[in-house]
XYZ file of C-alpha atoms in Angstrom:
410
model
C -2.291 57.225 -145.004
C 1.392 56.252 -144.768
C 2.313 59.931 -144.332
C 0.094 60.320 -141.239
C 1.359 57.042 -139.853
C 4.964 58.316 -140.042
C 3.931 61.549 -138.302
C 2.337 59.570 -135.479
C 5.488 57.445 -135.142
C 7.659 60.540 -134.827
C 5.361 62.043 -132.201
C 5.410 58.782 -130.243
C 9.220 58.706 -130.317
C 9.384 62.286 -128.997
C 7.028 61.351 -126.181
C 9.165 58.343 -125.247
C 12.346 60.472 -125.246
C 10.716 62.997 -122.889
C 9.685 60.178 -120.553
C 13.196 58.693 -120.620
C 14.750 62.060 -119.816
C 12.476 62.479 -116.798
C 13.335 58.965 -115.595
C 17.075 59.623 -115.883
C 16.737 62.765 -113.757
C 14.837 60.895 -111.051
C 17.312 58.003 -111.046
C 20.327 60.300 -110.745
C 18.632 62.108 -107.863
C 18.030 59.022 -105.729
C 20.591 56.399 -106.697
C 23.902 57.866 -105.484
C 24.148 55.890 -102.240
C 23.542 52.631 -104.079
C 26.553 53.405 -106.264
C 28.523 54.527 -103.234
C 28.304 51.178 -101.521
C 28.689 48.971 -104.574
C 32.335 48.857 -105.722
C 31.356 47.511 -109.130
C 29.325 50.631 -109.931
C 31.304 53.155 -107.917
C 31.782 56.403 -109.767
C 32.735 58.429 -106.707
C 32.201 58.451 -102.975
C 29.726 60.207 -100.769
C 30.849 61.825 -97.563
C 27.336 63.031 -96.969
C 23.989 61.863 -98.318
C 23.213 65.316 -99.725
C 21.811 64.260 -103.083
C 19.490 61.599 -101.695
C 18.547 63.655 -98.650
C 18.035 66.917 -100.508
C 14.492 67.926 -101.209
C 13.127 67.485 -104.704
C 12.697 70.342 -107.146
C 8.934 70.498 -106.650
C 7.927 74.087 -105.908
C 4.929 73.135 -103.772
C 5.156 70.129 -101.492
C 4.497 68.986 -97.966
C 7.632 69.836 -95.976
C 9.863 67.061 -94.628
C 9.091 66.108 -91.061
C 5.353 66.212 -91.679
C 4.990 63.867 -94.637
C 3.577 60.555 -93.424
C 2.660 57.517 -95.509
C -0.776 56.502 -94.277
C -1.849 54.826 -97.508
C 0.750 52.413 -98.999
C -0.986 52.780 -102.349
C 0.226 56.391 -102.519
C 3.901 55.622 -101.869
C 5.006 56.943 -105.271
C 3.237 60.288 -104.943
C 6.291 61.895 -103.263
C 10.053 61.413 -103.307
C 10.256 60.734 -99.566
C 8.176 59.882 -96.479
C 9.033 60.651 -92.842
C 9.139 58.651 -89.606
C 8.660 55.227 -91.104
C 7.994 52.331 -88.730
C 9.981 49.211 -89.579
C 8.388 45.782 -89.427
C 10.020 42.870 -87.622
C 10.665 41.334 -91.029
C 12.566 44.443 -92.186
C 14.702 44.459 -89.060
C 15.495 40.761 -89.417
C 16.392 41.229 -93.075
C 18.708 44.146 -92.210
C 20.430 42.117 -89.506
C 20.927 39.269 -91.955
C 22.506 41.529 -94.571
C 24.876 43.077 -92.019
C 25.892 39.640 -90.760
C 26.693 38.654 -94.341
C 28.694 41.739 -95.335
C 30.663 41.897 -92.079
C 31.571 38.229 -91.847
C 35.022 38.768 -93.377
C 37.096 41.733 -92.158
C 39.741 43.563 -94.173
C 43.240 42.607 -93.048
C 45.223 44.841 -90.683
C 47.780 46.000 -93.262
C 45.092 47.422 -95.546
C 43.252 48.952 -92.598
C 46.433 50.789 -91.643
C 46.676 52.221 -95.159
C 43.072 53.463 -95.027
C 43.792 55.142 -91.682
C 47.153 56.700 -92.501
C 46.163 57.906 -95.972
C 42.607 59.002 -95.180
C 43.316 62.599 -96.214
C 44.769 61.435 -99.534
C 41.641 59.458 -100.379
C 39.487 62.520 -99.776
C 41.919 64.680 -101.751
C 41.498 62.344 -104.703
C 37.732 62.617 -104.402
C 37.688 66.427 -104.361
C 40.297 66.620 -107.111
C 37.996 64.529 -109.283
C 34.626 66.046 -108.448
C 35.640 69.609 -107.452
C 32.465 71.365 -106.226
C 30.055 69.524 -108.521
C 29.158 66.505 -106.398
C 27.198 67.815 -103.404
C 24.264 70.192 -103.226
C 24.135 73.091 -100.790
C 22.411 71.965 -97.587
C 19.522 74.387 -97.367
C 17.601 71.703 -95.446
C 19.897 72.436 -92.477
C 17.748 75.326 -91.296
C 14.692 73.097 -90.960
C 16.591 70.488 -88.970
C 18.680 73.017 -87.007
C 16.827 76.356 -86.783
C 19.508 77.494 -84.303
C 21.745 78.207 -87.281
C 19.446 80.956 -88.517
C 18.631 84.167 -86.705
C 15.161 84.429 -88.269
C 12.192 82.049 -88.563
C 12.209 80.329 -91.933
C 8.492 79.630 -92.238
C 6.554 81.302 -94.995
C 4.029 82.545 -92.411
C 6.630 84.555 -90.514
C 8.038 85.963 -93.759
C 4.609 87.060 -94.973
C 3.750 88.697 -91.669
C 6.712 91.057 -91.846
C 6.219 94.464 -93.397
C 8.209 94.857 -96.624
C 9.416 98.345 -95.732
C 10.653 97.136 -92.338
C 12.529 94.268 -93.965
C 14.176 96.630 -96.434
C 15.173 99.032 -93.657
C 16.591 96.168 -91.594
C 18.542 94.932 -94.621
C 20.032 98.388 -95.176
C 21.007 98.713 -91.523
C 22.571 95.261 -91.514
C 24.575 96.004 -94.653
C 25.835 99.283 -93.222
C 26.775 97.629 -89.941
C 28.411 94.733 -91.768
C 30.578 97.031 -93.930
C 31.827 98.820 -90.839
C 32.577 95.524 -89.089
C 34.189 94.110 -92.223
C 36.821 96.839 -92.069
C 37.467 96.119 -88.402
C 37.638 92.356 -88.950
C 40.021 92.690 -91.878
C 42.323 94.644 -89.617
C 41.883 91.993 -86.932
C 42.630 89.170 -89.371
C 45.771 90.958 -90.471
C 46.742 91.451 -86.845
C 46.089 87.798 -86.089
C 48.610 86.764 -88.709
C 51.184 89.013 -87.050
C 50.267 87.794 -83.573
C 49.212 91.168 -82.168
C 47.636 91.311 -78.735
C 43.997 92.475 -78.706
C 40.911 91.832 -76.614
C 37.930 90.173 -78.290
C 34.933 92.474 -78.711
C 31.862 91.289 -76.835
C 33.633 88.305 -75.259
C 35.480 87.558 -72.079
C 38.329 86.063 -74.106
C 41.518 88.058 -73.744
C 44.263 86.551 -75.843
C 46.175 87.021 -79.077
C 44.084 88.280 -81.949
C 42.662 85.524 -84.121
C 40.365 85.363 -87.151
C 36.862 86.266 -85.998
C 38.008 87.676 -82.663
C 35.888 90.811 -83.128
C 32.678 88.809 -83.534
C 30.378 87.894 -80.683
C 29.068 84.699 -82.287
C 31.308 82.025 -83.796
C 30.417 78.755 -85.511
C 32.764 75.967 -86.574
C 31.913 73.417 -89.230
C 34.107 70.314 -89.070
C 34.533 68.382 -92.320
C 33.313 71.268 -94.444
C 34.147 69.751 -97.827
C 33.715 72.426 -100.497
C 31.455 74.645 -98.365
C 27.967 73.211 -98.882
C 27.116 74.092 -95.280
C 29.174 77.195 -94.526
C 28.006 79.248 -97.499
C 24.263 78.563 -96.998
C 24.740 79.611 -93.356
C 26.397 82.870 -94.362
C 23.696 83.515 -96.965
C 20.831 82.769 -94.561
C 22.099 84.148 -91.251
C 22.395 87.913 -91.599
C 23.767 88.500 -88.105
C 26.634 91.002 -88.617
C 28.314 89.606 -85.491
C 28.508 86.065 -86.883
C 31.814 84.517 -87.947
C 32.004 80.976 -89.374
C 35.092 78.763 -89.338
C 35.245 75.737 -91.604
C 37.859 72.995 -91.643
C 38.595 69.797 -93.482
C 41.609 67.534 -93.520
C 41.619 67.603 -97.310
C 43.770 70.519 -98.572
C 42.043 70.251 -101.953
C 38.637 70.808 -100.311
C 39.856 73.895 -98.446
C 41.364 75.313 -101.639
C 37.959 74.903 -103.280
C 36.279 76.679 -100.358
C 38.684 79.607 -100.658
C 38.093 79.837 -104.406
C 34.339 80.266 -103.887
C 33.191 83.831 -104.765
C 31.329 83.987 -101.420
C 34.471 83.284 -99.393
C 35.177 86.445 -97.402
C 37.748 86.614 -94.620
C 35.627 89.199 -92.870
C 32.909 86.564 -92.323
C 34.567 83.156 -92.553
C 37.896 81.372 -92.315
C 38.774 78.024 -93.852
C 41.717 75.897 -92.792
C 43.107 72.367 -92.981
C 42.625 70.416 -89.767
C 42.481 66.788 -88.621
C 40.255 66.447 -85.546
C 41.975 63.196 -84.560
C 45.512 64.680 -84.494
C 46.569 65.789 -80.977
C 49.355 67.910 -82.488
C 47.064 69.897 -84.782
C 46.247 73.414 -83.569
C 43.076 75.401 -84.076
C 43.149 79.125 -84.963
C 40.982 80.187 -82.000
C 41.204 79.693 -78.215
C 39.256 77.242 -76.073
C 35.857 78.420 -74.887
C 35.307 80.667 -77.938
C 32.650 78.881 -80.045
C 28.854 79.068 -79.911
C 28.167 76.201 -82.331
C 30.110 73.237 -83.702
C 28.532 71.544 -86.722
C 29.188 67.879 -87.546
C 27.224 66.876 -90.644
C 28.036 63.351 -91.846
C 31.649 63.725 -90.724
C 32.088 61.836 -87.441
C 31.225 58.651 -89.337
C 34.430 59.090 -91.381
C 36.584 58.950 -88.226
C 38.058 55.704 -86.899
C 35.850 54.486 -83.997
C 38.849 54.375 -81.640
C 39.413 58.121 -82.158
C 35.839 59.392 -81.978
C 35.771 60.008 -78.225
C 38.994 62.017 -78.325
C 37.674 64.127 -81.216
C 34.385 64.930 -79.437
C 36.055 65.719 -76.120
C 38.567 68.048 -77.727
C 35.932 69.845 -79.774
C 33.774 70.297 -76.666
C 36.621 72.182 -74.987
C 36.300 74.941 -77.593
C 32.617 75.585 -76.831
C 31.574 78.544 -74.740
C 29.460 77.695 -71.691
C 26.025 77.134 -73.201
C 27.529 76.383 -76.623
C 26.209 73.452 -78.605
C 27.324 70.669 -80.950
C 24.921 69.829 -83.783
C 25.272 66.428 -85.429
C 23.577 64.548 -88.217
C 25.028 61.241 -89.389
C 24.383 57.703 -90.576
C 22.379 55.329 -88.391
C 22.675 51.567 -88.143
C 20.633 49.692 -90.792
C 20.817 52.611 -93.237
C 20.519 51.602 -96.883
C 24.187 52.467 -97.463
C 25.238 49.914 -94.828
C 23.000 47.173 -96.188
C 24.284 47.718 -99.726
C 27.925 46.986 -98.855
C 29.263 43.786 -100.355
C 31.324 41.252 -98.365
C 34.983 42.217 -98.093
C 34.365 45.923 -97.373
C 33.974 45.699 -93.586
C 36.725 47.083 -91.317
C 35.068 46.353 -87.968
C 31.576 46.273 -86.492
C 29.430 48.845 -88.350
C 32.575 50.352 -89.956
C 33.180 50.005 -93.706
C 35.415 51.245 -96.521
C 34.045 52.412 -99.847
C 35.539 51.488 -103.173
C 37.703 54.620 -103.294
C 39.207 54.170 -99.832
C 36.993 56.524 -97.813
C 35.328 55.074 -94.735
C 31.957 55.276 -93.017
C 30.566 54.235 -89.632
C 26.894 53.584 -88.830
C 25.860 54.745 -85.341
C 23.318 53.795 -82.725
C 21.721 56.463 -80.562
C 23.285 55.024 -77.403
C 26.800 55.179 -78.869
C 26.474 58.870 -79.613
C 24.866 59.622 -76.260
C 27.652 57.872 -74.379
C 30.400 59.740 -76.233
C 28.870 63.197 -75.911
C 27.960 62.837 -72.249
C 31.460 61.463 -71.550
C 32.730 64.762 -72.984
C 30.723 66.632 -70.344
C 27.858 67.737 -72.624
C 24.144 67.681 -71.867
C 21.671 66.040 -74.233
C 19.035 68.259 -75.820
C 18.159 66.034 -78.757
C 19.005 62.510 -79.874
C 16.522 61.238 -82.417
C 16.486 58.706 -85.199
C 15.166 59.675 -88.610
C 13.810 56.682 -90.525
C 12.941 57.976 -93.947
C 11.553 56.170 -96.964
C 12.983 57.534 -100.201
C 11.236 56.728 -103.434
C 12.597 56.413 -106.949
C 9.439 57.062 -108.879
C 11.096 56.496 -112.236
C 12.197 52.943 -111.355
C 9.308 52.322 -108.926
C 11.621 51.279 -106.073
C 11.733 52.211 -102.390
C 14.858 52.883 -100.297
C 14.900 53.013 -96.515
C 17.310 55.534 -94.978
C 18.314 55.812 -91.322
C 19.957 58.967 -89.952
C 20.594 60.156 -86.414
C 20.323 63.786 -85.358
C 21.738 65.139 -82.092
C 22.126 68.363 -80.145
C 24.412 68.421 -77.107
C 25.031 71.531 -75.020
C 27.945 72.528 -72.811
C 26.736 73.377 -69.286
C 26.717 77.004 -68.241
C 29.360 78.153 -65.815
C 28.407 77.429 -62.192
C 27.131 80.417 -60.281
C 29.773 82.244 -58.298
């Protein structure tokens, strides 16, 4: 009898260990922004909410954007719910928390350090975490289908003939190899400053990286490449060239060390969008897309308008800026403790990196002041669920698309 009792005890312990392991995985998936905003538990900082925003590892699930919580009793059936409506009590509670954590502002001397050494704080982060902290943003193509040349839905994939897809892939690879040789020559020429005309464009200037491509994207605040590499993997347009910049030299070094980094398709460089003296490696009016994913919030509010206006000057007529960033009342803002506030809706994390929480009107005013037309400005109120700890977390993000007007008819 005692022998069977010991066997049952061992089996019960194994079961408990399996349950604990599952709980740890769920907690690590959802808890990063809580640690971000709490200096006492800070293990690193989060420039983007990738880990908490990333989809779960479930193979079959209702896609984001269409997952609505109609029955509160089922809240823990998924990791996240879309388009949540806040109650008046929630709004009042959020306002109270912000009033408390912003009551005392950090003194001017420390604020100056955070501004002047912003790149150093990010360098320290990337030196510590390398490319292990953020997940690749494959969700981008659901939020911004403009970044992909093909529909991403399973229905459109299934409707295509397999032989046609294989033939198209072969043709694209052949075309890409030919263009790679041309672009490598162009890149080499750009370094020497040779004069060439850009293929497929009206730009006629010194050769520059990507000058032989007809479509050019720029990602600002690229980090270690969690956006640029998924774009290159997903968008098979042989005429696409992607630039990526960050003001952290360590981050750019990590981008260039990635096996997928190829000068024939992308170009990474160090750049501070708030520095009037900093030069970009391409001429004005040469970009089709500029991507700002959780990066404008790291810029000092006084410099945001300048950054947007300057970036807009590099768009082609009809080009577009895509933005996704933190919204006011986001969980990360409410979690800040007193003594971390720099100014209204602007905070510093425990490691010295900063974050701003936007309203829709603020973003609209800045982009329209830069001469861009609004195509999208929406607020994403999402309920994230930690099923292991049985807690709920309300996130608020803002997503925008602003287009540069076409040239007036002549």
